[in-house]
Coordinates of C-alpha atoms in Angstrom, one line a residue:
Chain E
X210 CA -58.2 122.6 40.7
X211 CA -55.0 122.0 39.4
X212 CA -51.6 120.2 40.2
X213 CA -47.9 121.9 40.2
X214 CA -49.4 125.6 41.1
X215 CA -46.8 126.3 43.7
X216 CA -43.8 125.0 40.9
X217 CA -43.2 128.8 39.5
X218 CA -43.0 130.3 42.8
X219 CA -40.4 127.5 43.9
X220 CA -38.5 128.6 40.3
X221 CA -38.5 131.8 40.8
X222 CA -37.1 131.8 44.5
X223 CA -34.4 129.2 43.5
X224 CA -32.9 131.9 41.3
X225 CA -33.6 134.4 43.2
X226 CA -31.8 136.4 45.8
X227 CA -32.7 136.4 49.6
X228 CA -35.7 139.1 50.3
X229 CA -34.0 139.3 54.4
X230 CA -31.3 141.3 55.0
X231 CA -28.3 139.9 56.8
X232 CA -29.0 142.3 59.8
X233 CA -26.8 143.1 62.1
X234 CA -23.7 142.3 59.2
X235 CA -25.9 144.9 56.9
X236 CA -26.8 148.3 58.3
X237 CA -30.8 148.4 57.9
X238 CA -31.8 151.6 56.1
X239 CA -34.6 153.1 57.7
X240 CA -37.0 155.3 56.6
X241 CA -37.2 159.3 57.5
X242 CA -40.2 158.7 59.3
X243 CA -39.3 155.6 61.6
X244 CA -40.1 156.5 64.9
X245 CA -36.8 155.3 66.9
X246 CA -36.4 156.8 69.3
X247 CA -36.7 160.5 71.3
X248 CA -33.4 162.7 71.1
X249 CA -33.0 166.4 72.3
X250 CA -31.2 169.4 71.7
X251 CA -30.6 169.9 74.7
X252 CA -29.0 173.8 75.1
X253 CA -32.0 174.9 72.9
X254 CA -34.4 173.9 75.6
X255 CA -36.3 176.2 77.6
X256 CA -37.1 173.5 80.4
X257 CA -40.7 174.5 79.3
X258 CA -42.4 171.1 80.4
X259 CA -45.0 170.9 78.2
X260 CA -43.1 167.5 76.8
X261 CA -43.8 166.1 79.9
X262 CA -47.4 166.8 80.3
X263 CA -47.9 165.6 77.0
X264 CA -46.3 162.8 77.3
X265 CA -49.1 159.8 77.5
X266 CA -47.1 157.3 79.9
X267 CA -44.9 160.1 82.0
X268 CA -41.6 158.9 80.9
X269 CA -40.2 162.1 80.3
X270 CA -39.5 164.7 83.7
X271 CA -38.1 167.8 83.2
X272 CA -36.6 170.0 86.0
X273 CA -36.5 173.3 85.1
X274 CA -34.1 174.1 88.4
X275 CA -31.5 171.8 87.3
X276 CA -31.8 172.2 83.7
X277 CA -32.2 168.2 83.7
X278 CA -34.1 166.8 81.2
X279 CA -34.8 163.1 81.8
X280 CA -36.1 160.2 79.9
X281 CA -37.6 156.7 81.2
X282 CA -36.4 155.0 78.0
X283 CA -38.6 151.8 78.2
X284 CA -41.8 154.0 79.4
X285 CA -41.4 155.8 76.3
X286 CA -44.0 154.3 74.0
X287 CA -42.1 156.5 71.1
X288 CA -45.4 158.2 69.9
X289 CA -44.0 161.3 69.1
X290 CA -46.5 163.4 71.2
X291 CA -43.4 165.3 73.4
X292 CA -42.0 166.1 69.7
X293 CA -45.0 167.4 68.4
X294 CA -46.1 169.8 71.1
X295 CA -42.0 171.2 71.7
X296 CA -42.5 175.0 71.1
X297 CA -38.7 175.1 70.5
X298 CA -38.7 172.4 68.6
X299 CA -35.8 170.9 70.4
X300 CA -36.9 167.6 70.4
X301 CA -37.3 165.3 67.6
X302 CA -37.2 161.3 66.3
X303 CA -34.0 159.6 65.8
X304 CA -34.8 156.6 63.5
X305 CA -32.8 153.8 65.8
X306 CA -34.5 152.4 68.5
X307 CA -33.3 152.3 72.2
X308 CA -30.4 149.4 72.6
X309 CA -31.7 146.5 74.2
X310 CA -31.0 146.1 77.9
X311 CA -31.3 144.0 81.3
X312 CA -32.4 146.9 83.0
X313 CA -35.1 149.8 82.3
X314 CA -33.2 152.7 82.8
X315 CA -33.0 156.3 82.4
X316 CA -31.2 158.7 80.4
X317 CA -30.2 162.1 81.9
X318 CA -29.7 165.5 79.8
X319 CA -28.3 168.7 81.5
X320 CA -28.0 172.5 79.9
X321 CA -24.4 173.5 80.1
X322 CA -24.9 176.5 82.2
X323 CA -25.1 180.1 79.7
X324 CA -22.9 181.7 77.7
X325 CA -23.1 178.3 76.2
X326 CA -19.9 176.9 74.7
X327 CA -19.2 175.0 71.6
X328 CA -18.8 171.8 73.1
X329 CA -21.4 168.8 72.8
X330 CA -24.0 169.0 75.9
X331 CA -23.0 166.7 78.4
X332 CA -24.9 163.4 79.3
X333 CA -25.2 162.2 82.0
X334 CA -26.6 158.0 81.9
X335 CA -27.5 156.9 85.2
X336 CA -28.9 152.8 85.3
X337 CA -31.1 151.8 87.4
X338 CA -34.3 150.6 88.3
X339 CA -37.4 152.4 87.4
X340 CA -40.4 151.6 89.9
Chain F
X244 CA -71.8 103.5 71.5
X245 CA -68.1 105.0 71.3
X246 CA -66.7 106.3 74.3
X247 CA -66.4 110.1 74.7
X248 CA -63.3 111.4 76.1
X249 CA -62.1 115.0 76.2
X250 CA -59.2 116.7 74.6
X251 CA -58.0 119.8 76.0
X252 CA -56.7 122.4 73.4
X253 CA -54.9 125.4 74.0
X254 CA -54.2 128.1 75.3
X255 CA -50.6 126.9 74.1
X256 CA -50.8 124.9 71.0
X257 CA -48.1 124.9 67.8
X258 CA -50.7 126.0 65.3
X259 CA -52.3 128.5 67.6
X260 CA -51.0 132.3 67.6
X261 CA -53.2 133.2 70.2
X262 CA -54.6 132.0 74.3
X263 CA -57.6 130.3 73.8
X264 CA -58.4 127.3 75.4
X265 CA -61.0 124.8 74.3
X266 CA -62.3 121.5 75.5
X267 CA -63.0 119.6 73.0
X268 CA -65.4 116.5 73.9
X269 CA -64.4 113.7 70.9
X270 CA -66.6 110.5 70.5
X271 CA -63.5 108.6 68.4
X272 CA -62.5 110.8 66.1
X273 CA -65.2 113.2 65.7
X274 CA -65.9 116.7 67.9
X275 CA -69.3 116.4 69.6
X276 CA -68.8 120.0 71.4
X277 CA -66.3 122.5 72.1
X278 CA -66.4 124.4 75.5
X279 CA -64.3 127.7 75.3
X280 CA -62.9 129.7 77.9
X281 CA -60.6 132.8 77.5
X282 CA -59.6 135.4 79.6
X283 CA -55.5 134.1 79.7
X284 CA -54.6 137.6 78.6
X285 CA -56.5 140.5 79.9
X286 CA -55.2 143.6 80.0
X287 CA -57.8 145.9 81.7
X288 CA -57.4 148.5 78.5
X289 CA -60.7 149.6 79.4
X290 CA -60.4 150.5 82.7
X291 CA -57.4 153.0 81.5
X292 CA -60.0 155.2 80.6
X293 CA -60.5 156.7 83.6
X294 CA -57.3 157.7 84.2
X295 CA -55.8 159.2 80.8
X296 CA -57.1 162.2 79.4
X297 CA -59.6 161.4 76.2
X298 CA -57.4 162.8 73.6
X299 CA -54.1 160.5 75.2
X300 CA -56.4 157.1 75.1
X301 CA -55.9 157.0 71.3
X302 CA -52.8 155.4 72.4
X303 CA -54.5 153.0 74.5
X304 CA -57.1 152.4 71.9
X305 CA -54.9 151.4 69.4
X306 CA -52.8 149.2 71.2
X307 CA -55.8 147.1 72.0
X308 CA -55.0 144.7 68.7
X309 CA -51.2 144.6 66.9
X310 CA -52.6 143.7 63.8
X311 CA -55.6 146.0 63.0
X312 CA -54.2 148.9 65.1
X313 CA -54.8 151.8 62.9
X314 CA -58.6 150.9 63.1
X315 CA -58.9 150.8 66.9
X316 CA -57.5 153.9 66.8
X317 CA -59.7 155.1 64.2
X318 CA -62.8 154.0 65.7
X319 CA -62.5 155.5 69.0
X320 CA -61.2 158.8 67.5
X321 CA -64.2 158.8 64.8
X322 CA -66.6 158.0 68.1
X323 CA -65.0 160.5 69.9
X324 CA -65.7 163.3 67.1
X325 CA -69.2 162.2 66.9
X326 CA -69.7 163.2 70.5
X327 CA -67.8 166.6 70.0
X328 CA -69.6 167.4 66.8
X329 CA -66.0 167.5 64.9
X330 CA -65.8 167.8 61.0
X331 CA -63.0 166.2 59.9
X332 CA -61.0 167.9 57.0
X333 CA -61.3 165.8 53.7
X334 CA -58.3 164.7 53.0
X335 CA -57.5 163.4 56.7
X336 CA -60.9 161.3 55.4
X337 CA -59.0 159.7 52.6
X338 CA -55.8 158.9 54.6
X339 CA -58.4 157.3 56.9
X340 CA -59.7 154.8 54.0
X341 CA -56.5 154.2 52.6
X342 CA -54.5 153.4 55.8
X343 CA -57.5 151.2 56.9
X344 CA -57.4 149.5 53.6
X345 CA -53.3 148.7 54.2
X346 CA -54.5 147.2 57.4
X347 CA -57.0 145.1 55.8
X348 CA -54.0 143.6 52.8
X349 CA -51.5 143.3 55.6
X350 CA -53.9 141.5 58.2
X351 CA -55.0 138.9 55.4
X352 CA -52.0 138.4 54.3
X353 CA -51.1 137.4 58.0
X354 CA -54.5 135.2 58.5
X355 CA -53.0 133.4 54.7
X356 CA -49.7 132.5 56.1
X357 CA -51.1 131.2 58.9
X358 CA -53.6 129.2 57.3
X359 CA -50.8 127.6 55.0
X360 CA -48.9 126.9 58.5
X361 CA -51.7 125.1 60.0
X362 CA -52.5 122.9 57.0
X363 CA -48.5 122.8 57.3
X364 CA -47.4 124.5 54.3
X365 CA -44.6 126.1 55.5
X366 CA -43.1 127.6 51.9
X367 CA -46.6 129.2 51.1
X368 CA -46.8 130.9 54.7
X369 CA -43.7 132.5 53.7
X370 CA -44.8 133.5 51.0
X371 CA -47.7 135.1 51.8
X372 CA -45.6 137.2 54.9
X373 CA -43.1 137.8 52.3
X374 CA -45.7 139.8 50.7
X375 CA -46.9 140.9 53.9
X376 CA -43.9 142.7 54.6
X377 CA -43.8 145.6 51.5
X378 CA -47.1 146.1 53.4
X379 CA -45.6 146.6 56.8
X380 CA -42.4 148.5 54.7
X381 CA -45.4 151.1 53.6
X382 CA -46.7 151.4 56.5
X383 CA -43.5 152.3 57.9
X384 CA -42.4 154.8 54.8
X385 CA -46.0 156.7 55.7
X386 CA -46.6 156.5 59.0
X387 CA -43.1 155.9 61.4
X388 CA -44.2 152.9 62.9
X389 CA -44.2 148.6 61.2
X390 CA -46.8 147.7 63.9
X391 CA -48.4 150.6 66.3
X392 CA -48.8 153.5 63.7
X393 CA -50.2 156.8 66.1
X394 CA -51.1 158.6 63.3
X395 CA -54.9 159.0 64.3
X396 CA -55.9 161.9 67.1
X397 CA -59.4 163.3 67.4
X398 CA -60.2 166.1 65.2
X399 CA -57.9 164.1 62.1
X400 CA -54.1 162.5 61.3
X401 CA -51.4 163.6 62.6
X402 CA -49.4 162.9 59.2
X403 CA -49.8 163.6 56.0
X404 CA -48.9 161.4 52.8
X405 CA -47.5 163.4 49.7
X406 CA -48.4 163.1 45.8
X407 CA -45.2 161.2 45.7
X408 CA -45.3 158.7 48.7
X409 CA -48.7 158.0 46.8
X410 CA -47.5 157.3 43.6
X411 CA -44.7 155.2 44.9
X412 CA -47.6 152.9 46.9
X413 CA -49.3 152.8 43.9
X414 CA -46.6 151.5 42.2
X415 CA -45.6 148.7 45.3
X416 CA -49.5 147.7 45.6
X417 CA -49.5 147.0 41.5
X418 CA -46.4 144.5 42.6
X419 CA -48.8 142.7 45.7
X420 CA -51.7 142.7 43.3
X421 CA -48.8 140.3 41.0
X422 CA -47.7 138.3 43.5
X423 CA -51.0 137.6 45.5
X424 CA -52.4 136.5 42.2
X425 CA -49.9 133.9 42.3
X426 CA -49.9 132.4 45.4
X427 CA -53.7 133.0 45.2
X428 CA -53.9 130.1 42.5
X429 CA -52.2 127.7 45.0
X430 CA -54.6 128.7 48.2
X431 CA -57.6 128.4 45.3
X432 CA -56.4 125.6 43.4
X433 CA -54.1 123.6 44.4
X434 CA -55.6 120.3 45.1
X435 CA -53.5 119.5 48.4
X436 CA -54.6 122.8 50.0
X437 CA -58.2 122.1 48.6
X438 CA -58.5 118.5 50.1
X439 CA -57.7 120.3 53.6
X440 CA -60.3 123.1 53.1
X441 CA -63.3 122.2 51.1
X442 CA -66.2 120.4 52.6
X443 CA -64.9 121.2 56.3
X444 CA -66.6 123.5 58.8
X445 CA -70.0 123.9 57.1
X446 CA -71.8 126.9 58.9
X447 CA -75.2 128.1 56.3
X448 CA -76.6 131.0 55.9
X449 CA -78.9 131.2 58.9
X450 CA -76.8 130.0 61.5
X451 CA -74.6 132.6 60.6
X452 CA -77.4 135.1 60.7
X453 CA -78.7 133.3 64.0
X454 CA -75.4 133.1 65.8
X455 CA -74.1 136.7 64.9
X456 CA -71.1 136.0 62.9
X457 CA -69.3 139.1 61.9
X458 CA -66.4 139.9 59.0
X459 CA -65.7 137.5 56.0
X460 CA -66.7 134.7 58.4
X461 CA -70.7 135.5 58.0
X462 CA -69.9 137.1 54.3
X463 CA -68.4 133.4 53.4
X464 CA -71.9 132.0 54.0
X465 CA -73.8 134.3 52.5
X466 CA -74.6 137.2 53.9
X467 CA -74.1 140.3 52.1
X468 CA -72.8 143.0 54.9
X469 CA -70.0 145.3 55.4
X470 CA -69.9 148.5 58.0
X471 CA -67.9 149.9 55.6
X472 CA -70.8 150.9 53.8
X473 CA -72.3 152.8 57.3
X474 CA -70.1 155.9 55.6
X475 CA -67.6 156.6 57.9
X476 CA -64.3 157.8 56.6
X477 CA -63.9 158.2 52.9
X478 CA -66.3 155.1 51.7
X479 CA -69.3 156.8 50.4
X480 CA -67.0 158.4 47.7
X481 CA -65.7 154.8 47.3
X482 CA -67.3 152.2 44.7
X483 CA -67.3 148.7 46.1
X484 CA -69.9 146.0 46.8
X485 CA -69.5 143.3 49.7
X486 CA -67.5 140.0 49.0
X487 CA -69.4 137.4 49.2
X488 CA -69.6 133.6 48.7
X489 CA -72.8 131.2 48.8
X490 CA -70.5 127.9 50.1
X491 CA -69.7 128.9 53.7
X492 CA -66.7 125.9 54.3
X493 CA -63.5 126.9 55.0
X494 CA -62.3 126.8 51.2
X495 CA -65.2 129.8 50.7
X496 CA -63.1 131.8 54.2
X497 CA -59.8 131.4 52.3
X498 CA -61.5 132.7 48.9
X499 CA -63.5 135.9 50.2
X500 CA -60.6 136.9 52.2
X501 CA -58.0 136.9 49.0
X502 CA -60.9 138.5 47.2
X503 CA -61.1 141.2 50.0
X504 CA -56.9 142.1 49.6
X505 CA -58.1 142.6 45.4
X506 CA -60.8 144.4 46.7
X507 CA -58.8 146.9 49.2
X508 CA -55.8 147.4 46.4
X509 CA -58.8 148.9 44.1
X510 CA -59.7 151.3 46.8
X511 CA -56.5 152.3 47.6
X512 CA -56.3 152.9 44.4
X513 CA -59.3 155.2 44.1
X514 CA -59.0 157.0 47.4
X515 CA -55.5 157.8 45.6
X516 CA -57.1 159.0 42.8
X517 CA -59.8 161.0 44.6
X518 CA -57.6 162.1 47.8
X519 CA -58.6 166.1 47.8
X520 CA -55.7 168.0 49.0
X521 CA -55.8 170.4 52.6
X522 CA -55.2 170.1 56.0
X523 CA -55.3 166.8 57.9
X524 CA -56.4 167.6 61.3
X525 CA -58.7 170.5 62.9
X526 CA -57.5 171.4 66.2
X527 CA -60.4 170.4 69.2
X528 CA -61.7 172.7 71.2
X529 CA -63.4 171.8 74.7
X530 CA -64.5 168.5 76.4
X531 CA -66.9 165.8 75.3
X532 CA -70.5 165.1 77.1
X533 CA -72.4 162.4 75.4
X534 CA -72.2 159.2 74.4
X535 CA -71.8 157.6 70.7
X536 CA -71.7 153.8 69.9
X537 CA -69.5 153.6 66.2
X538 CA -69.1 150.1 64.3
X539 CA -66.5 149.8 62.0
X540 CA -65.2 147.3 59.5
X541 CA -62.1 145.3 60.5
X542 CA -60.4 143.2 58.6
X543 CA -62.0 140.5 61.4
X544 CA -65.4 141.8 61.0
X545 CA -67.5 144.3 62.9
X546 CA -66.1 146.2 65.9
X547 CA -68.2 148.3 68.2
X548 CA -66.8 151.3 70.5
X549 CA -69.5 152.4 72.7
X550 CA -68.1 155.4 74.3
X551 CA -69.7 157.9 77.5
X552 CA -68.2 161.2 77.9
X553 CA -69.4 163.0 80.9
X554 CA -68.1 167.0 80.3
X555 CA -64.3 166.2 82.1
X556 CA -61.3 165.4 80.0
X557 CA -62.3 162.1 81.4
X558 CA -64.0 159.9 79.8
X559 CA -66.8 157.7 81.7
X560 CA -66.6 154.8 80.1
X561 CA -65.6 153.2 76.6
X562 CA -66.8 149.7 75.6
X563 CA -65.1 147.5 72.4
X564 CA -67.0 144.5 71.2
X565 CA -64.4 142.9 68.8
X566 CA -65.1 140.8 65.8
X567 CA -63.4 137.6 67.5
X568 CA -65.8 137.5 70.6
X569 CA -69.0 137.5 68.1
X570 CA -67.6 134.7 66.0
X571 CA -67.5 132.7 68.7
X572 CA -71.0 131.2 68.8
X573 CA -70.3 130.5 65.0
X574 CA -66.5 128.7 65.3
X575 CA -68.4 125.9 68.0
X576 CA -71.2 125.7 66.1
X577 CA -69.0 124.5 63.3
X578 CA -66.6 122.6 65.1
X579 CA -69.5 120.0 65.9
X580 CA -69.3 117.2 64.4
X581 CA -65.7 118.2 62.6
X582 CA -62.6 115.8 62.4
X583 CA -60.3 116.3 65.3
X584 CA -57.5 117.1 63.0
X585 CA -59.6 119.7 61.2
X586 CA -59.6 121.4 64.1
X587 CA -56.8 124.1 63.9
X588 CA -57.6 124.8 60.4
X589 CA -61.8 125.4 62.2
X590 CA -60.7 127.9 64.2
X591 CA -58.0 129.7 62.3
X592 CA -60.8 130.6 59.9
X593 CA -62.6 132.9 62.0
X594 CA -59.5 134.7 62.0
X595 CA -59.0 134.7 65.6
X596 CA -57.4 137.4 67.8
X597 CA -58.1 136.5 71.3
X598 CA -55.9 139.3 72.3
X599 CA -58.1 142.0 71.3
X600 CA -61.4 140.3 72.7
X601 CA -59.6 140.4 75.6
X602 CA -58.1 143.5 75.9

C-alpha cells in the first residue's frame, strides 16, 4: 500500500493531448470492416431475393416486378447476412451508419429499365411509418 | 434494540448500470437482509426461438448481453454444433479463443471503471475505459462491429483475421499490458481505494461453494474453477491455470479480475502464436435433432445454454443460465451484516449484468 500512485498518470495526462476526437468538427476514420450501413448496386441486381430471405429481421423486400429494391433502415440490424449470401455481389457495407431520424423509414431502390444508361440509379426515399 | 427500517435500492440508482431492485432491511446503519427482485427488463429472447430459423438465432443469441456478446454467440453456436456433430476448422478455433479473450480485457476493464465510479473515483474510471476503448477499436478493426460483433455462425467465423491484423494486436495489447500495469498499482495499492475495498463483503470458501457462485466471484474466495478448461474452443492447446485468491473481500474481486486481463493478454498472445492457418467455417448441412447443454467461461462466470432441437429448422427450445443469476445467493449473503454505504461497491463486485439474466 502506498500513497501518490495515481500522481504519474495525472502527469502524464496533463501533458498530454486529448485521446477523444472532436467529432463531428473531425471526420472519424473508420475502419474497412465497420459495419455501417447496407448500400446496393442497384442496376447489377438480379431482383434474386435471396437478400431478403436471408435477412434475420425482414427489413429488406425486394420486388422483382418493379425492380424495387427496398430497405427498412432501422429494422436492419446491419449484420451483413443480405451481403454475404448476394450471388451478384451487388450488395455490400458502407462504413457510416444510417443518419439519425424522428421517424423509422424506408429507403426505396429502382433498376433504370435495360439498355441501362450511364447515369446514377435513381432513388427513390419515401418517409413514413413502418408498422 | 435499534429500530429496523427498510431502504429501497434500485432499479434506478447513480452507481447502478443496471435494473435491479433491492430492499434492503437496515437496523441503524448496518444491512440485516437484502430481498431482490428483477425482472424490470425482460425481453422474451428465449421465446424468439421458435420463430427464427436456428442458424438466424445467433443473432438473437448474441444480443442477449452488450458486453460479453461474442460469447453468447459463441456458446449457442458451439451447442448448436455439438448437436449436428460439426467439426470446426482449426483456425476458426483460434479466432474463437482469441476473440473471447478480447471480450474478457474489455469487459474487466468496464467492471474497473465502474468500480472506481462507485467508490467515486471518477479520473481512474476514465482511465480504465480509456483503455477499454483500443479494446473496442480492435474489436472493431477485426470484426466490423464496437459492441454486437456477428462474426460467429454454426459450422465456424464468418471472418477471418490476417498475419498482419495479428501482429498489429499484438503490438496494441503490449501497450494495455503497460498501461493496466499502472492503473493496476492504484486499484492494488493505493490506500484510499484500499480503505473502501478491503475487509468488506467477506463471503469464504464454502459459502461460495454452498451458494453456487460462479466467475472470479467464487475464484476470489478460493475456489479453483474455470470452464475454460472444459476444452471448448482453442483452450486445450492453451497453457493457463485458474486465478485465484484465498481472501474472498472485495479487495481479492478487484485483484483476480486485473490478474485475469494479464492472464487473457498471455493467451492472446499464444493463440497468436499457435493460430494454424485454413478455412474458418465448414458449411452445415441439414437440421439438428438432439439436445446439448454447453457451459462456457464468461468474463462474469459460468453460462449455461441448454438447447433442444427437434429435426425442423426450428429449434424447440434454448435455455441460458447466466453468471449474474447464480451470484445472486452469494451478493445477499454478503450484503448481511455490510455498512449501508458499502453497498454499491457489494454489488458491483459480482459484476452484475441484470440485462442478460433477464434476457
Amino acid at each position: 500500500m502506498g500513497f501518490m500512485n495515481f500522481t504519474k498518470t495525472v502527469i502524464t495526462n496533463l501533458f498530454h493531448k486529448p485521446v477523444t476526437t472532436a467529432y463531428p468538427f473531425e471526420p472519424e476514420a473508420y475502419p474497412e470492416r465497420t459495419r455501417g450501413k447496407v448500400g446496393i448496386a442497384i442496376e447489377q441486381c438480379i431482383f434474386c431475393g435471396m437478400c431478403g430471405r436471408k435477412c434475420p429481421t425482414g427489413a429488406i423486400r425486394v420486388d422483382r416486378a418493379e425492380k424495387r429494391w427496398t430497405i427498412e433502415r432501422f429494422g436492419c440490424i446491419q449484420c451483413g447476412s443480405c451481403v454475404e449470401n448476394c450471388p451478384k455481389k451487388c450488395l455490400f457495407m458502407m462504413q457510416n451508419y444510417p443518419q439519425p431520424a424522428a421517424d423509422k423509414y424506408e429507403e426505396s431502390f429502382v433498376q433504370p429499365p435495360a439498355p441501362a444508361t450511364e447515369e446514377a440509379p435513381k432513388k427513390e426515399e419515401t418517409k413514413g411509418k413502418v408498422d | 434494540m435499534s429500530t429496523r427500517s427498510i431502504v429501497p435500492f434500485g432499479p434506478q440508482h447513480p452507481v447502478l448500470p443496471e435494473p435491479i431492485h433491492l430492499d434492503l432491511v437496515l437496523e441503524d446503519e448496518k444491512v440485516v437482509e437484502a430481498v431482490p427482485s428483477i425482472g424490470f427488463v425482460h425481453r422474451g429472447l428465449e421465446k424468439l426461438v421458435e420463430k427464427k430459423d436456428f442458424q438466424e438465432y445467433v443473432y438473437v443469441a448474441e444480443r442477449i448481453c452488450g458486453i460479453c456478446s461474442f460469447m453468447h454467440g459463441m456458446g449457442y453456436c458451439e451447442a448448436v454444433e455439438h448437436i449436428m456433430g460439426i467439426e470446426i476448422p482449426p483456425r476458426a478455433k483460434y479466432l474463437r479463443t482469441i476473440w473471447c479473450e478480447m471480450s474478457r480485457i474489455h469487459s474487466h476493464m468496464l467492471w474497473l471503471g465502474l468500480l472506481a465510479d462507485a467508490f467515486g473515483f471518477e479520473s481512474l474510471f476514465m482511465q480504465s475505459w480509456r483503455i477499454r476503448e483500443k479494446i473496442l477499436d480492435m474489436f472493431e478493426y477485426s470484426t466490423g462491429g464496437r459492441v454486437i460483433f456477428s462474426v460467429n455462425k454454426i459450422g465456424g467465423q464468418r471472418k477471418d483475421m490476417d498475419g498482419d491484423m495479428l501482429k498489429q494486436f499484438m503490438e496494441v495489447l503490449s501497450g494495455i499490458e503497460a498501461e493496466t500495469k499502472v492503473i493496476a498499482k492504484t486499484f492494488l495499492g493505493d490506500k484510499a481505494v484500499n480503505s473502501r475495498l478491503r475487509g468488506v463483503g467477506f463471503l469464504t470458501k464454502q459459502q461460495a461453494h454452498d451458494l453456487g457462485a460462479v466467475g472470479p466471484f467464487m475464484r476470489a474466495s478460493g475456489i479453483a474453477l474455470d470452464n475454460r478448461k472444459l476444452g471448448y474452443a482453442a483452450y486445450p492447446d492453451i497453457d493457463f491455470e485458474p486465478v485465484t485468491s484465498e481472501i474472498g473481500d472485495c479487495y481479492a474481486r478487484c485483484d483476480v479480475r486485473i490478474r485475469e486481463i494479464f492472464q487473457s493478454i498471455d493467451i492472446i498472445r499464444q493463440a497468436a502464436a499457435k493460430i494454424p492457418e485454413g478455412e474458418v467455417a465448414v458449411p452445415v448441412k441439414g437440421l439438428p435433432d438432439g439436445e446439448y447443454m454447453m457451459r462456457v467461461e464468461q468474463p462474469r462466470g459460468e453460462a449455461i445454454y441448454y438447447v433442444k432441437a427437434n429435426g425442423t429448422k426450428f429449434l424447440d427450445r434454448v435455455r441460458v443460465r447466466t453468471p449474474t443469476f447464480a451470484n445472486l445467493p452469494g451478493m445477499l449473503e454478503t450484503l448481511k451484516g455490510c455498512d449501508f454505504a458499502d453497498v454499491p461497491i457489494l454489488i458491483l463486485t459480482i459484476d452484475p449484468c441484470i440485462s442478460c439474466t433477464e434476457r
